[in-house]
Amino acid sequence: MAHLKTKSTTSNLTEREQWKWQLVRSLYEKGLTKFDIINLFKFIDKMMTLPPELESNFQSKINQYEEEQRMEFLSTIEELAIERGQQIGPEIGQEIGAKENCRQNILDLLEKRFNSLPETLIKAINEINDLALLKRLLVETITVNSVAEFEELITESK
């Protein structure tokens, strides 16, 4: 088709530019892979050469078309991502808050019972991300007999 339209538009380059655009746009609309579109585009582009002014116009059409297609696609993805984020955001926030609260309660209780805590223990507690483990350790702060015993509980839980 590109060859036939090139031959028939030898004296009318504006018409050639329109045909070139129509052929290239059809590549996008057929749902071809990006690889196939690029290869076929290169073939059409070599065959249906245009003067610089029309080539610039043609490139503008391609850029605009690709942007429109991308925007539609991204808009759908963005909407889904926003919707999903709104659904899971509060849950994640509550879980993060519960973990931070649990960690702080463990540290407060241990400090109250044993006065000062080693930095290594504070760091180890702050690195725990399992909420169930943090809750279990919080209960253990009530019955543990020493800081060393509590450190052993953390080591055993890893």
mmCIF file of C-alpha atoms in Angstrom:
data_model
loop_
_atom_site.group_PDB
_atom_site.id
_atom_site.type_symbol
_atom_site.label_atom_id
_atom_site.label_comp_id
_atom_site.label_asym_id
_atom_site.label_seq_id
_atom_site.Cartn_x
_atom_site.Cartn_y
_atom_site.Cartn_z
ATOM 1 C CA MET A 1 0.000 0.000 0.000
ATOM 2 C CA ALA A 2 2.828 2.413 0.875
ATOM 3 C CA HIS A 3 4.477 1.825 -2.493
ATOM 4 C CA LEU A 4 1.228 2.351 -4.430
ATOM 5 C CA LYS A 5 0.392 5.544 -2.556
ATOM 6 C CA THR A 6 3.934 6.856 -3.041
ATOM 7 C CA LYS A 7 3.608 6.339 -6.811
ATOM 8 C CA SER A 8 0.140 7.910 -6.979
ATOM 9 C CA THR A 9 1.125 10.993 -4.942
ATOM 10 C CA THR A 10 4.327 11.935 -6.761
ATOM 11 C CA SER A 11 2.914 15.313 -7.756
ATOM 12 C CA ASN A 12 0.834 15.919 -4.604
ATOM 13 C CA LEU A 13 3.013 15.740 -1.491
ATOM 14 C CA THR A 14 0.274 16.998 0.844
ATOM 15 C CA GLU A 15 -1.839 14.018 -0.151
ATOM 16 C CA ARG A 16 1.195 11.766 0.401
ATOM 17 C CA GLU A 17 1.571 13.149 3.910
ATOM 18 C CA GLN A 18 -2.113 12.376 4.569
ATOM 19 C CA TRP A 19 -1.716 8.820 3.267
ATOM 20 C CA LYS A 20 1.468 8.318 5.240
ATOM 21 C CA TRP A 21 -0.332 9.439 8.389
ATOM 22 C CA GLN A 22 -3.273 7.164 7.631
ATOM 23 C CA LEU A 23 -0.980 4.156 7.131
ATOM 24 C CA VAL A 24 1.050 4.810 10.263
ATOM 25 C CA ARG A 25 -2.037 5.439 12.397
ATOM 26 C CA SER A 26 -3.499 2.138 11.208
ATOM 27 C CA LEU A 27 -0.408 0.391 12.617
ATOM 28 C CA TYR A 28 -1.268 1.713 16.075
ATOM 29 C CA GLU A 29 -4.949 0.878 15.726
ATOM 30 C CA LYS A 30 -4.323 -2.718 14.649
ATOM 31 C CA GLY A 31 -2.831 -3.458 18.049
ATOM 32 C CA LEU A 32 0.580 -4.451 16.751
ATOM 33 C CA THR A 33 3.506 -4.798 19.112
ATOM 34 C CA LYS A 34 5.794 -1.821 19.615
ATOM 35 C CA PHE A 35 8.558 -3.731 17.795
ATOM 36 C CA ASP A 36 6.339 -4.356 14.743
ATOM 37 C CA ILE A 37 5.092 -0.770 14.672
ATOM 38 C CA ILE A 38 8.645 0.576 14.718
ATOM 39 C CA ASN A 39 9.834 -1.730 11.938
ATOM 40 C CA LEU A 40 6.829 -1.066 9.706
ATOM 41 C CA PHE A 41 7.073 2.651 10.416
ATOM 42 C CA LYS A 42 10.719 2.662 9.298
ATOM 43 C CA PHE A 43 9.713 0.951 6.067
ATOM 44 C CA ILE A 44 6.864 3.391 5.374
ATOM 45 C CA ASP A 45 9.017 6.361 6.347
ATOM 46 C CA LYS A 46 11.784 5.404 3.884
ATOM 47 C CA MET A 47 9.327 4.798 1.075
ATOM 48 C CA MET A 48 7.043 7.805 1.569
ATOM 49 C CA THR A 49 9.566 10.614 1.953
ATOM 50 C CA LEU A 50 8.268 14.117 2.590
ATOM 51 C CA PRO A 51 9.768 17.594 2.345
ATOM 52 C CA PRO A 52 10.929 19.025 5.707
ATOM 53 C CA GLU A 53 7.800 21.128 6.321
ATOM 54 C CA LEU A 54 5.422 18.219 5.731
ATOM 55 C CA GLU A 55 7.717 15.846 7.645
ATOM 56 C CA SER A 56 7.575 18.192 10.622
ATOM 57 C CA ASN A 57 3.775 18.282 10.404
ATOM 58 C CA PHE A 58 3.710 14.487 10.160
ATOM 59 C CA GLN A 59 5.956 14.119 13.241
ATOM 60 C CA SER A 60 3.677 16.482 15.164
ATOM 61 C CA LYS A 61 0.686 14.301 14.328
ATOM 62 C CA ILE A 62 2.517 11.193 15.525
ATOM 63 C CA ASN A 63 3.619 12.862 18.754
ATOM 64 C CA GLN A 64 0.123 14.151 19.454
ATOM 65 C CA TYR A 65 -1.450 10.769 18.686
ATOM 66 C CA GLU A 66 1.009 8.913 20.936
ATOM 67 C CA GLU A 67 0.439 11.416 23.729
ATOM 68 C CA GLU A 68 -3.338 11.040 23.452
ATOM 69 C CA GLN A 69 -3.054 7.254 23.554
ATOM 70 C CA ARG A 70 -0.669 7.358 26.504
ATOM 71 C CA MET A 71 -2.837 9.829 28.402
ATOM 72 C CA GLU A 72 -5.925 7.661 28.026
ATOM 73 C CA PHE A 73 -3.972 4.634 29.194
ATOM 74 C CA LEU A 74 -2.302 6.429 32.079
ATOM 75 C CA SER A 75 -5.523 8.045 33.168
ATOM 76 C CA THR A 76 -7.154 4.662 33.608
ATOM 77 C CA ILE A 77 -4.146 3.302 35.466
ATOM 78 C CA GLU A 78 -3.882 6.409 37.609
ATOM 79 C CA GLU A 79 -7.562 6.257 38.517
ATOM 80 C CA LEU A 80 -7.259 2.617 39.549
ATOM 81 C CA ALA A 81 -4.108 3.332 41.547
ATOM 82 C CA ILE A 82 -5.731 6.253 43.334
ATOM 83 C CA GLU A 83 -8.818 4.199 44.109
ATOM 84 C CA ARG A 84 -6.711 1.300 45.385
ATOM 85 C CA GLY A 85 -4.583 3.669 47.445
ATOM 86 C CA GLN A 86 -7.665 5.164 49.051
ATOM 87 C CA GLN A 87 -8.861 1.692 49.981
ATOM 88 C CA ILE A 88 -5.640 0.362 51.486
ATOM 89 C CA GLY A 89 -4.130 3.619 52.745
ATOM 90 C CA PRO A 90 -6.088 3.776 56.006
ATOM 91 C CA GLU A 91 -5.411 0.093 56.731
ATOM 92 C CA ILE A 92 -1.677 0.535 56.209
ATOM 93 C CA GLY A 93 -1.694 3.693 58.302
ATOM 94 C CA GLN A 94 -3.462 1.908 61.150
ATOM 95 C CA GLU A 95 -1.004 -0.988 61.029
ATOM 96 C CA ILE A 96 2.000 1.347 61.022
ATOM 97 C CA GLY A 97 0.519 3.280 63.932
ATOM 98 C CA ALA A 98 -0.178 0.085 65.870
ATOM 99 C CA LYS A 99 3.417 -1.100 65.383
ATOM 100 C CA GLU A 100 4.875 2.236 66.485
ATOM 101 C CA ASN A 101 2.562 2.341 69.492
ATOM 102 C CA CYS A 102 3.453 -1.222 70.483
ATOM 103 C CA ARG A 103 7.190 -0.545 70.153
ATOM 104 C CA GLN A 104 6.921 2.584 72.279
ATOM 105 C CA ASN A 105 4.873 0.776 74.949
ATOM 106 C CA ILE A 106 7.478 -2.007 75.135
ATOM 107 C CA LEU A 107 10.278 0.533 75.561
ATOM 108 C CA ASP A 108 8.333 2.552 78.140
ATOM 109 C CA LEU A 109 7.507 -0.515 80.254
ATOM 110 C CA LEU A 110 11.048 -1.884 80.091
ATOM 111 C CA GLU A 111 12.483 1.507 81.080
ATOM 112 C CA LYS A 112 10.020 1.754 83.961
ATOM 113 C CA ARG A 113 10.941 -1.720 85.200
ATOM 114 C CA PHE A 114 14.705 -1.737 84.577
ATOM 115 C CA ASN A 115 15.582 1.996 84.431
ATOM 116 C CA SER A 116 17.949 2.220 81.459
ATOM 117 C CA LEU A 117 18.063 0.104 78.303
ATOM 118 C CA PRO A 118 21.027 -0.732 76.090
ATOM 119 C CA GLU A 119 21.018 0.923 72.658
ATOM 120 C CA THR A 120 21.246 -2.499 71.018
ATOM 121 C CA LEU A 121 17.947 -3.515 72.624
ATOM 122 C CA ILE A 122 16.235 -0.277 71.593
ATOM 123 C CA LYS A 123 17.475 -0.764 68.035
ATOM 124 C CA ALA A 124 16.370 -4.414 67.986
ATOM 125 C CA ILE A 125 12.854 -3.492 69.154
ATOM 126 C CA ASN A 126 12.578 -0.675 66.602
ATOM 127 C CA GLU A 127 13.555 -3.059 63.796
ATOM 128 C CA ILE A 128 10.721 -5.514 64.505
ATOM 129 C CA ASN A 129 7.950 -5.176 61.901
ATOM 130 C CA ASP A 130 5.768 -8.135 62.862
ATOM 131 C CA LEU A 131 2.777 -6.752 64.777
ATOM 132 C CA ALA A 132 1.891 -10.131 66.323
ATOM 133 C CA LEU A 133 5.446 -10.481 67.656
ATOM 134 C CA LEU A 134 5.390 -6.946 69.029
ATOM 135 C CA LYS A 135 2.125 -7.686 70.864
ATOM 136 C CA ARG A 136 3.576 -10.888 72.302
ATOM 137 C CA LEU A 137 6.706 -9.044 73.456
ATOM 138 C CA LEU A 138 4.561 -6.326 75.022
ATOM 139 C CA VAL A 139 2.875 -8.936 77.209
ATOM 140 C CA GLU A 140 6.280 -10.429 78.050
ATOM 141 C CA THR A 141 7.511 -7.064 79.389
ATOM 142 C CA ILE A 142 5.225 -7.606 82.382
ATOM 143 C CA THR A 143 6.675 -10.965 83.425
ATOM 144 C CA VAL A 144 10.285 -10.870 82.237
ATOM 145 C CA ASN A 145 12.865 -10.854 85.069
ATOM 146 C CA SER A 146 15.690 -8.925 83.405
ATOM 147 C CA VAL A 147 16.775 -6.987 80.341
ATOM 148 C CA ALA A 148 18.993 -9.922 79.378
ATOM 149 C CA GLU A 149 16.007 -12.277 79.522
ATOM 150 C CA PHE A 150 14.027 -9.916 77.286
ATOM 151 C CA GLU A 151 16.921 -9.703 74.820
ATOM 152 C CA GLU A 152 16.942 -13.498 74.751
ATOM 153 C CA LEU A 153 13.220 -13.504 73.876
ATOM 154 C CA ILE A 154 13.914 -11.222 70.925
ATOM 155 C CA THR A 155 16.812 -13.390 69.767
ATOM 156 C CA GLU A 156 14.666 -16.546 69.993
ATOM 157 C CA SER A 157 11.863 -14.939 67.994
ATOM 158 C CA LYS A 158 14.083 -14.208 64.973
#
